[in-house]
C-alpha cells in the first residue's frame, strides 16, 4: 500500500500544502501536501486522513493552515478528506494555541483533550455497534453496509480489519459517516454507559394529590381493610418528610407487603411508578418558575452587572446557603434574553447532581449537560448542539472545548475547587483560568462563585483586577452553623475518647439522632499522605527547613520532606515526650463506620469515599439514600464537602482536623480552611441553625479559629502575607516538573544532568529534585522539581523555554533518551 504513495510522490511536484495537527505530541504542526483532487476541499478546520511515521498508522488530523509554501522536508500526501465543513473555529484554535503555549505542551495533546473520541480516529481505534441503534441498515450504501454487517458478527473491529473488509486503505470517511448515523460507536477502554437506576415509588393520584382536604374520602375507600388503612397512614406520615416515597418504605413502616399497595392502586387512590435514582438523566417534574429574589440577591445581581461594565471577571463571594445558584439563574436568564450562550462550569459532575436538577427544572430543554460519563455518540451530539447554539451548557472542565456559537457568560461555580485542574494527561490546565482566557477571546464575562475563594482569586479581586461582590448572609436569614472545636488531646488524656470519637461528638450525635436529624461525618481523603505523630503528646514530624510535615516512605523506612528533600530515619520513640506511641497511619472511613456501630447501634450508616463511589450510580445512590433519609449518618471523605445541600442535616462532625492542617503543601492552610468551612456549610440549611463539631489536637491553630468565626478576611490577611514572605503564588508562579524512568539509578543520574542545566539558567528558582509522596507510579520512578518564577510573562516564557531545552539535552544524552519529563504550569 505504501508503495503507491511513493510512486505518487514522484508523479508531480506538489504545490499545495496543508499544516495539520496530529493527535499526539509532535512539537510542531506537521505539513502534508494536497493532491490535486483534494485541493478544493482541503480547508481550515476540517479533518483529513494521513499516514504518519514509519508504520502503516493512519490518523485523522485537523487542518489548521493551507498554503503553497513548500516545506524543507519531503512531504506525504493527504489521503482522504473526512469532513466537508470545519469541525473547529479559528476561536477554538486560538484557545488551543494558548493552552499549548501556557501549559507547555503540544497542540496535539490539546487536540486530544478537546475533541470527542468519535472525532479522533486512529489506527488504535476500535469500532463497535452502537447498542442503542435499531440495526436497520437499509439506508446504507454498499461499503457502509459491509462494515455494519461485519459488526453484527464480530463484536468489534479495528481500522486494520475494516481496511481488509473493504479492500481499501482509506476508510475513515466511511467510518465517520457511520458514526454520524449513530450506527457505530468507538470502543473506549473504560466504556461506561450510564443506565439510570430505578426505584419503585408511590404517589397519590388526582384529586388527592393536589388537594389534601379530600384525602378523607380516600381513607373511606380503604376503611374495611386494616392493612390498607395502615399503608395509607404510613404514606401520609412519610409524605411529611419526603418528596419521593418508595414502596419499600411504606411497606416497612406499615409492616405490610407490596400486594397491599397494589390493592390501593386498584382503587385509584395512588399509583406505583418507577423513579430514577439519579437526577442527572433528566427532569421528571414540570418546569418550575424561579423563586423571587431576596434583597441580598437583588443587590448582588445589580453589583455583578455593574462590575461587568468595567471588568471581565467578577468574584461572587457568598457564604454557604446564601443562594448563589439563584443569582446565577437570574444572570443566565438575562443572558438568554440577549441571545447569548452560557457555560456553567462545575468541578465534578457526580458531586453536583443537585445543581443539575435545579437548573433543569428552570431551564428545561435549554440546558445540556456535558460530563465524562457520556458515551461517544452523546458527546458528538452535545458538540453539535453547542455549535447550533444550545443556550446553556452545564459541564465539567472539558466543556470549555465545545464549539460555542456565541459564548457571552461563563459561570465558574466553586471556583476554588482543585478538580478544575487537570492533573493528567497533558494539557494540565486549570479550567477556571482557561475559562478566563476563553472568555477574552469571545468577549464573554466570567463570574467566579464560591463561599471560600481561592487565595489567587481573592487577591485579584482585592487588586481590583476582578470585581468583588459579597453575600454575607444565608438565605432566609438562617444562621450559619455554630462551630465548636473539641480538644481531642484533653479527651485522650481523660480517657473519654473512644476510638476516633470524643465524648462531646458522641453526645451531640446522640441528641441529633434523637431529634430525627441526620449527621455528616468527615474524614480526610483515602490514601492520605501518611505522616508520623505521637498519640501521647500529639507531636508530628516536621521538616527542618520547611514548614511542612515529613511524610512517611514505606520502602525506605524514612520520613521525607516533600519540598526540600530533607530526610530522616524513622524514629523509634517520640522526640518530644519519649513515649513509644508513635503512629503512622491516619484512619480510614471504614474504621469510622465500624466504630459508629458501637456509639450509635441503631443508626443506618452510609459511606461515601472513593471505594464506595467508584461509579456514578453508586455515588448518586448513596447521596439519594441520604437525601431520602434511608441513611442517618453519612461518613465520607472530601466528597461530602462539595455542592450538596441536604435539608435535614443537624450535625456535621470533623473527626480530625490535624492532619488536614499539616498537609505538606503550601496550599495546606488554604485547603484546610476551604474544606472545613465547606463541610460545615452542610449543616442546618433548611430552617434551623446547624451544629458543627471539629475534633483536633491542635485546638489553638489559627486556621481553626478563623473557621470557627467564619472569618475569611482574617484568614486571607494572614495567608497572603505568608505567600508573600515565602515567595509563593499569587506573587510568584510555580512550574512543577516530574522526571520519570523505570530504573531508579538511571533516573538519579539523569536528574543530575537535568538539575545542572536548570540551575545554571534559572539559579535559585529551582527547587529539587525531591522524592514525591508516591515514588513509583505505573512502574516509573519519579523525581520532582518546583520552579518559582516571577510573575512576568516574559520570565515565565523564558523558564518554559529552559525546561524545553533541558529536556531536549537530557533526551539527547546517551542512556537518557527515554527519561520522561512532564511539565505542570501552575500546579494545584
Ligand atoms: P449556596 O449555593 O450559596 O450555598 P444555595 O443556592 O444552595 O446556596 O441556596 C441555599 C438554599 O436557599 C437552597 O435551598 C435554595 O433553594 C434556597 N434559596 C436560595 N435563594 C432563594 C430564593 N430567592 N427563594 C427561595 N429559596 C431560595
Ligand atoms: Zn523541607
Ligand atoms: Zn510524644
mmCIF file of N, CA and C in Angstrom, residues 72 84 93 179 202 214 220 253 262 302 321 396 410 433 495 497 499 548 638 664 708 720 726:
data_model
loop_
_atom_site.group_PDB
_atom_site.id
_atom_site.type_symbol
_atom_site.label_atom_id
_atom_site.label_comp_id
_atom_site.label_asym_id
_atom_site.label_seq_id
_atom_site.Cartn_x
_atom_site.Cartn_y
_atom_site.Cartn_z
ATOM 1 N N UNK A 72 10.760 22.208 4.057
ATOM 2 C CA UNK A 72 12.076 21.637 3.800
ATOM 3 C C UNK A 72 12.031 20.120 3.684
ATOM 4 N N UNK A 84 -16.699 17.819 5.286
ATOM 5 C CA UNK A 84 -16.934 18.846 4.271
ATOM 6 C C UNK A 84 -16.980 20.227 4.921
ATOM 7 N N UNK A 93 -9.172 27.299 17.746
ATOM 8 C CA UNK A 93 -7.740 27.097 17.515
ATOM 9 C C UNK A 93 -6.918 28.071 18.361
ATOM 10 N N UNK A 179 -20.540 6.708 12.090
ATOM 11 C CA UNK A 179 -20.599 7.306 13.433
ATOM 12 C C UNK A 179 -21.671 8.390 13.468
ATOM 13 N N UNK A 202 -44.299 5.401 45.136
ATOM 14 C CA UNK A 202 -45.757 5.503 45.108
ATOM 15 C C UNK A 202 -46.159 6.972 45.286
ATOM 16 N N UNK A 214 -59.346 16.398 50.443
ATOM 17 C CA UNK A 214 -60.255 15.310 50.056
ATOM 18 C C UNK A 214 -59.684 13.931 50.395
ATOM 19 N N UNK A 220 -61.844 6.619 53.413
ATOM 20 C CA UNK A 220 -63.124 5.909 53.430
ATOM 21 C C UNK A 220 -63.086 4.683 52.525
ATOM 22 N N UNK A 253 -42.778 0.537 56.988
ATOM 23 C CA UNK A 253 -43.381 1.324 58.054
ATOM 24 C C UNK A 253 -44.713 0.722 58.520
ATOM 25 N N UNK A 262 -50.642 -2.484 45.963
ATOM 26 C CA UNK A 262 -51.286 -2.720 44.661
ATOM 27 C C UNK A 262 -52.810 -2.646 44.776
ATOM 28 N N UNK A 302 -27.285 43.271 40.899
ATOM 29 C CA UNK A 302 -27.033 44.648 40.453
ATOM 30 C C UNK A 302 -25.531 44.929 40.439
ATOM 31 N N UNK A 321 -25.128 28.631 51.507
ATOM 32 C CA UNK A 321 -26.541 28.828 51.776
ATOM 33 C C UNK A 321 -27.024 30.239 51.499
ATOM 34 N N UNK A 396 -18.346 19.925 33.132
ATOM 35 C CA UNK A 396 -17.072 19.875 33.819
ATOM 36 C C UNK A 396 -16.012 20.533 32.936
ATOM 37 N N UNK A 410 -19.574 32.993 31.262
ATOM 38 C CA UNK A 410 -19.115 31.732 31.858
ATOM 39 C C UNK A 410 -19.247 31.868 33.374
ATOM 40 N N UNK A 433 -8.918 29.182 35.070
ATOM 41 C CA UNK A 433 -8.041 30.137 34.405
ATOM 42 C C UNK A 433 -8.225 30.088 32.892
ATOM 43 N N UNK A 495 -9.185 9.998 79.063
ATOM 44 C CA UNK A 495 -9.707 8.687 78.644
ATOM 45 C C UNK A 495 -11.208 8.709 78.354
ATOM 46 N N UNK A 497 -12.142 9.582 75.310
ATOM 47 C CA UNK A 497 -12.215 9.395 73.868
ATOM 48 C C UNK A 497 -12.333 7.904 73.589
ATOM 49 N N UNK A 499 -12.154 5.275 70.584
ATOM 50 C CA UNK A 499 -11.781 5.153 69.169
ATOM 51 C C UNK A 499 -11.488 6.533 68.610
ATOM 52 N N UNK A 548 6.490 22.188 56.833
ATOM 53 C CA UNK A 548 5.562 21.124 56.429
ATOM 54 C C UNK A 548 5.890 19.860 57.205
ATOM 55 N N UNK A 638 -13.535 13.886 51.281
ATOM 56 C CA UNK A 638 -13.721 15.164 50.602
ATOM 57 C C UNK A 638 -15.042 15.246 49.839
ATOM 58 N N UNK A 664 1.509 18.446 53.644
ATOM 59 C CA UNK A 664 2.767 19.015 53.165
ATOM 60 C C UNK A 664 2.629 19.751 51.829
ATOM 61 N N UNK A 708 -13.874 28.789 62.841
ATOM 62 C CA UNK A 708 -14.906 28.886 63.871
ATOM 63 C C UNK A 708 -15.668 30.204 63.767
ATOM 64 N N UNK A 720 -2.026 35.611 52.869
ATOM 65 C CA UNK A 720 -1.408 36.352 51.766
ATOM 66 C C UNK A 720 -0.023 36.849 52.187
ATOM 67 N N UNK A 726 7.134 33.764 51.704
ATOM 68 C CA UNK A 726 7.767 32.535 51.241
ATOM 69 C C UNK A 726 7.726 32.394 49.723
#
